[in-house]
Amino acid sequence: MAKSHKPVVWFPFAAGGTVIAFCIPVIVVLTFLAALGHVPAGLSYEKMHAFAASGLGKLIIFGVVSLSLWSSAHRLRCTCYDFGLRADTLAATILYVAAITGSLAAAVFLLRI
Amino acid sequence: MSNSPPRSQPPLAAPHGGAAASLGRPGGSSERIVQLEVLRYNPDTDTEAHFQRYEVVCQEEWVVLDALNKVKADIDPTLNYRWSCHMAVCGSCGMMINGEPKLSCHAFLRDYEGVIRVEPLAHFPVERDLVTAPDDFMEKLKRVKPYLIPKEEKPISAGEYKQTPAQLMKFRQYSMCINCMLCYAACPEYGLTPGFIGPAALTLAHRYNQDSRDGGRAERQEVVATHEGVWECTFVGACSEVCPAHVDPASALQQMKITSSIDWIVEHLIPGGKSARDTASREDAGDIS
Amino acid sequence: MSRNPLVREVPPTSWFFRHPRYMRYMAREITCIFIGAYCVLLVVGLQRLAAGPAAWEGFLLGLRSADSIVFHLLALVAAFYHAATWFNATQKAMPLQIGEDFVPGNLISGAHYAVWVVLSLVVLFLAGVF
Amino acid sequence: MDTISTDVAIIGAGGAGLRAAIALAEADPKLRIALISKVYPMRSHTCAAEGGAAGVIKPDDSFDLHFDDTVGGGDWLSDQDCVEYFIHEAPKELMQLEHWGCPWNREADGSVAVRPFGGMKKKRTWFAADKSGFHILHTLFQTSLQFPTITRHDEYYALDLLVDDGRCQGVTALEMRSGVLRQFHAKAVIIAGGGAGRMFPFSTNGAIKTGDGMAMAYRAGAPLKDMEFVQYHPTGLPNTGSLLTEACRGEGGILVNKHGRRYLADYGMGPETPVGQPQLKTMELGPRDRVSQAYWHELQKGNTVTTQWGECVLLDMRHLGEKKINERLPLVRELAEAYLGVDIVKEAVPIRPVVHYMMGGISTNTQAATPLPGLFAAGECACVSLNGANRLGSNSLVELLVFGRRAALSAAEHVQGLPASNAAALNAQAEKTQQRIDELFTRSDGSESMSGLRREMQETMEKNVGIYRTEAGLQEGVNKIHELRQRYSRVKLTDKSSVFNTDLFQVLELGSMLDCAEAVTVGALARKESRGAHQRLDYVERDDKNFLRHTMVHHRGLDAPGVDYLDVVITKSPPGVRDYSGDHK
Ligand SMILES: Cc1cc2nc3c(=O)[nH]c(=O)nc-3n(C[C@H](O)[C@H](O)[C@H](O)COP(=O)(O)OP(=O)(O)OC[C@H]3O[C@@H](n4cnc5c(N)ncnc54)[C@H](O)[C@@H]3O)c2cc1C
Ligand code: SF4
Ligand code: F3S
Ligand code: FES
């Protein structure tokens, strides 16, 4: 049996899992505060725009969003299988394409800022 | 040296509270009637499995295996199961006990209440009663080449391959597997995808990969790095939870995913990067020997 | 008469009800749905940000619905659960051997938690929460 | 009946059988090897050995010292040419295992580490944590997987040897999962079937150690040698027979009777040493057999403690304190807690001597050949006369390797240029086995219950052929076993199914054990002396004039067996005073 190309999808999954673990909880807290009506100062248009306009800011945002998307997509693919959905190739295609689309969109928006 | 007094240190040496009564569990002899519900299947006569109830008089400190042995000797000689060592080392007595993969010689009655349900190990075909067919596991064990493929051959007369205690510790844990297959019964991915090489066999490959004397990782990767190898594992972790020998296959498999990924990158993305053998020897740079 | 091994199929869509540890595993895996959805929200946010101040304000205002609050709660739980399982797992994927001994697993995951807390506090601080 | 043709059939896939298989595969890649075992190889009882394996390797040690320890430890009943061969091969075999990946413990400089062991004057026991036998077995099993010429027949229960033209030419075996009997036609057969401790009610031995290999050879005409020498280990758990290692006493644990007296002082091992300060050679650190024997005397005097698991003495380790116990004896604490419900930090553990090892077995010479041409034997089932009257701990794991390999080389030599076999004659014999099985299934007058007979046998062995023996007791034992063998021919098979019928295997195993038990009792009755593990109250001295000889017991069907003797080979060490102190030096 040939060696698997899984590493292509697994490495970004593992990286994304780490990013999610470290970054997503606090980001959720921030938007949650906004949802509750207490918009943190850092979420003002000026601050956010300034952050997203900087090169480093773009990189961080893109990294977090794309890796997290990828990680979620990959995990969802496995979960579909665990739930008894046996069309793995189909699920993989749809989910990975979705993740890539999301990442591309994020990139486009970031470049517009 | 003391001059041999007739009785030395009585308070220390005397069993407290008049010998026999205090030994073992409080209350002396502690018998208990245990209800066993055992899955029975006889291919000669049955098309389906069914549960059979046994009431067994047991000692409180017994294990489930003792109860089964009592059934076999005194109640029903037609009940079938495997066992040998009664000390959790031969790996033959694995069963599902109340749904959990367990060595029956290490499943203590005192940890159970009510009816104890005993079934053959999950995910393996049932040959008869509690006896399963481990053929698939045995075949997979062989496929991962679980033997030393020496980095450099040398004759016996040249003495041992040097290995420091630290190098030994690097793989010792993974060499403790008793092949009981509890991890296979626990791993849902093995249940869903029987082609999966599975926790114990892959861990054994890891055991040799991690051995400073070994140079066979590239060969084993041909099995390890396939779809049916480590990539079928979704890190459920059940294998490590049930392992009676504390081998931690989940850990071994995740480590192998990382090395396999590095291999892939070296092979595909780095010009001139070739095989696992390179990474293997790189990893072990700093060996003594 | 002869052999006729009994093969017990694993029910492909309900196996995880068989044992609490499988339920825990599925719970861990399902966090990805909320995380994924939340990432989509972030992408939308980026779009709004790129569209100018009014759009961004609208986005922030739009977050203030009951649905959004429920979703945030779920995403928060998912994110925390994911973080905890991930940190506990790292020691397995990357054990650390110093000399003969392995660094105890809870030390490794403990270090992760510590870094995580500090990082989160820094982010909260920079975001002006306190 | 299905016939499987092979060059060498090996019965048993424990340490000895696997070592033999690998040696054959390496000796001649053209040889077809059939490895037959009633359990998957890694379930074999070699996995239970903890302590380690002896081989001279360190500079302060010498072959002569290992020789002296072994011969003295065996009370001069060892064949000295065999011991000579053994001690020289031992380090090579252990080194070979190292090259196959065995995880031996190491010194800081990366060389193999050795530990001290009972009866050995120098540190020469190689060990892999406290799981030496386990690692040896798994290393051998895994190594064997790379040889395509080794065909395993796992879970095949070997029944009868096929003997024609005066030589052994195969064996019949039941495929356990189908109940189908097959015959293996082989040019040579190696038996590596392990020990027979299960004849006794309390044993450290696993359920599979029922002496099938010994019985098979015995029935086929090969004599059993020195079967009366049965080793007891002094400290076993009274319910499961699990071993509590010698280290309990090494660390300072003391043995007391029901009055709290450290009774060992009354049996020539005193004077008492202060509690918690163990000293070599005395009291609790007396030799294994002497300590076991002292238990027996206490039992006679009514000084033992009655527990729900029978008569015991107490191993008290409370004074060591929780810290030291957790540090040095964690497994012991876990074992006692788990299986007995006794916390050794708070309570003394009831213990009793437990049957551990069979010194005797199928008579073989230094080439591992039995008197029956074409039949070889190695491991615990064989008596090559290495262990004499008392085995030293850590010699037997090496014995498996040294003589497993030796048996293979002898077999490889034997198969060269043999005349063709007479298939018809072999088939006819195999048919007889089939009839024997069929008869069990169809027997209508089966009146004896298997577990009942087994219980009676075990009680008899315990009562009459235990640590101390007497003429009257042994005679009773001989009579009883004889009676049980007659009654066995009416044993009832309850389970008539074909697939994995463990009732059937237990019936067959009982037959093997009864055959072995007969050899043990008859040999013990005939040996009117005390030597090593064979202690008689009516003949308390060693008698070199009459009994510096091996007992050879010959099968005579249901009749009483024949007994004759074979001289011990003495090359350089004439019988001397057995130096018991060597046990703990
Ligand atoms: C608890 C314990 C601790 C020990 N510790 C030590 C120690 O520290 N050092 C030391 O040197 N020794 C030790 N010993 C002794 C040593 O382990 C054994 O003597 C040795 O392992 C026996 O190995 P073997 O290969 O002869 O037999 P086993 O490993 O018992 O194998 C027997 C084989 O024969 C097969 N077999 C039997 N009957 C049949 C049949 N009818 N058909 C087909 N196959 C059959 C079985 O399946 C098995 O594969 C210890 C023993 C025990 C019980
Ligand atoms: S890894 Fe653990 S559970 Fe799995 S077979 Fe080995 S000892 Fe058993
Ligand atoms: S349970 Fe199975 S999925 Fe992986 S971590 Fe263990 S092998
Ligand atoms: S009987 Fe050996 S592991 Fe349970």
PDB file of N, CA and C and ligand atoms in Angstrom, chain B residues 137 176-184 199-200 203 239 242-249, ligand 2:
ATOM      1  N   PHE B 137      -5.420  -9.353  14.258  1.00  0.00           N
ATOM      2  CA  PHE B 137      -4.388  -8.703  15.054  1.00  0.00           C
ATOM      3  C   PHE B 137      -3.030  -9.359  14.816  1.00  0.00           C
ATOM      4  N   MET B 176       6.296  -2.737  26.652  1.00  0.00           N
ATOM      5  CA  MET B 176       5.584  -3.457  27.707  1.00  0.00           C
ATOM      6  C   MET B 176       4.260  -4.059  27.244  1.00  0.00           C
ATOM      7  N   CYS B 177       3.951  -3.932  25.983  1.00  0.00           N
ATOM      8  CA  CYS B 177       2.656  -4.405  25.479  1.00  0.00           C
ATOM      9  C   CYS B 177       2.525  -5.920  25.621  1.00  0.00           C
ATOM     10  N   ILE B 178       1.439  -6.363  26.242  1.00  0.00           N
ATOM     11  CA  ILE B 178       1.229  -7.799  26.425  1.00  0.00           C
ATOM     12  C   ILE B 178       0.321  -8.389  25.341  1.00  0.00           C
ATOM     13  N   ASN B 179       0.046  -7.608  24.299  1.00  0.00           N
ATOM     14  CA  ASN B 179      -0.746  -8.101  23.166  1.00  0.00           C
ATOM     15  C   ASN B 179      -2.137  -8.580  23.575  1.00  0.00           C
ATOM     16  N   CYS B 180      -2.720  -7.907  24.552  1.00  0.00           N
ATOM     17  CA  CYS B 180      -4.013  -8.363  25.065  1.00  0.00           C
ATOM     18  C   CYS B 180      -5.170  -7.919  24.176  1.00  0.00           C
ATOM     19  N   MET B 181      -4.907  -6.952  23.298  1.00  0.00           N
ATOM     20  CA  MET B 181      -5.896  -6.474  22.326  1.00  0.00           C
ATOM     21  C   MET B 181      -7.040  -5.687  22.947  1.00  0.00           C
ATOM     22  N   LEU B 182      -6.925  -5.327  24.194  1.00  0.00           N
ATOM     23  CA  LEU B 182      -7.971  -4.496  24.797  1.00  0.00           C
ATOM     24  C   LEU B 182      -8.092  -3.180  24.041  1.00  0.00           C
ATOM     25  N   CYS B 183      -6.936  -2.669  23.585  1.00  0.00           N
ATOM     26  CA  CYS B 183      -6.972  -1.382  22.884  1.00  0.00           C
ATOM     27  C   CYS B 183      -7.752  -1.496  21.571  1.00  0.00           C
ATOM     28  N   TYR B 184      -7.676  -2.657  20.933  1.00  0.00           N
ATOM     29  CA  TYR B 184      -8.437  -2.839  19.689  1.00  0.00           C
ATOM     30  C   TYR B 184      -9.935  -2.874  19.990  1.00  0.00           C
ATOM     31  N   PRO B 199      -3.847   0.237  17.321  1.00  0.00           N
ATOM     32  CA  PRO B 199      -2.932   0.802  18.315  1.00  0.00           C
ATOM     33  C   PRO B 199      -1.735  -0.078  18.686  1.00  0.00           C
ATOM     34  N   ALA B 200      -1.959  -1.315  19.086  1.00  0.00           N
ATOM     35  CA  ALA B 200      -0.841  -2.102  19.619  1.00  0.00           C
ATOM     36  C   ALA B 200       0.222  -2.388  18.564  1.00  0.00           C
ATOM     37  N   THR B 203       2.137   0.703  17.779  1.00  0.00           N
ATOM     38  CA  THR B 203       2.987   1.067  18.909  1.00  0.00           C
ATOM     39  C   THR B 203       4.239   0.201  18.952  1.00  0.00           C
ATOM     40  N   CYS B 239      -7.670   3.737  23.574  1.00  0.00           N
ATOM     41  CA  CYS B 239      -6.659   2.683  23.669  1.00  0.00           C
ATOM     42  C   CYS B 239      -5.830   2.849  24.941  1.00  0.00           C
ATOM     43  N   VAL B 242      -7.683   2.122  28.330  1.00  0.00           N
ATOM     44  CA  VAL B 242      -7.965   0.750  28.757  1.00  0.00           C
ATOM     45  C   VAL B 242      -6.714  -0.108  28.900  1.00  0.00           C
ATOM     46  N   CYS B 243      -5.587   0.374  28.421  1.00  0.00           N
ATOM     47  CA  CYS B 243      -4.386  -0.475  28.380  1.00  0.00           C
ATOM     48  C   CYS B 243      -3.953  -0.888  29.787  1.00  0.00           C
ATOM     49  N   PRO B 244      -3.929  -2.192  30.068  1.00  0.00           N
ATOM     50  CA  PRO B 244      -3.579  -2.637  31.416  1.00  0.00           C
ATOM     51  C   PRO B 244      -2.080  -2.546  31.685  1.00  0.00           C
ATOM     52  N   ALA B 245      -1.291  -2.376  30.649  1.00  0.00           N
ATOM     53  CA  ALA B 245       0.166  -2.361  30.842  1.00  0.00           C
ATOM     54  C   ALA B 245       0.732  -0.945  30.755  1.00  0.00           C
ATOM     55  N   HIS B 246      -0.140   0.051  30.731  1.00  0.00           N
ATOM     56  CA  HIS B 246       0.273   1.454  30.682  1.00  0.00           C
ATOM     57  C   HIS B 246       1.226   1.743  29.528  1.00  0.00           C
ATOM     58  N   VAL B 247       0.910   1.169  28.394  1.00  0.00           N
ATOM     59  CA  VAL B 247       1.774   1.346  27.223  1.00  0.00           C
ATOM     60  C   VAL B 247       1.557   2.715  26.579  1.00  0.00           C
ATOM     61  N   ASP B 248       0.371   3.236  26.649  1.00  0.00           N
ATOM     62  CA  ASP B 248      -0.010   4.512  26.036  1.00  0.00           C
ATOM     63  C   ASP B 248       0.147   4.521  24.519  1.00  0.00           C
ATOM     64  N   PRO B 249      -0.578   3.651  23.835  1.00  0.00           N
ATOM     65  CA  PRO B 249      -0.491   3.639  22.373  1.00  0.00           C
ATOM     66  C   PRO B 249      -0.901   4.975  21.749  1.00  0.00           C
TER      67      PRO B 249
HETATM   68  S1  SF4 E   2      -1.177  -1.660  23.909  1.00  0.00           S
HETATM   69 FE1  SF4 E   2      -1.991  -2.140  25.918  1.00  0.00          FE
HETATM   70  S2  SF4 E   2      -4.131  -2.653  25.510  1.00  0.00           S
HETATM   71 FE2  SF4 E   2      -3.103  -2.724  23.561  1.00  0.00          FE
HETATM   72  S3  SF4 E   2      -2.514  -4.859  23.315  1.00  0.00           S
HETATM   73 FE3  SF4 E   2      -0.778  -3.809  24.231  1.00  0.00          FE
HETATM   74  S4  SF4 E   2      -1.031  -4.089  26.407  1.00  0.00           S
HETATM   75 FE4  SF4 E   2      -3.003  -4.578  25.468  1.00  0.00          FE
END
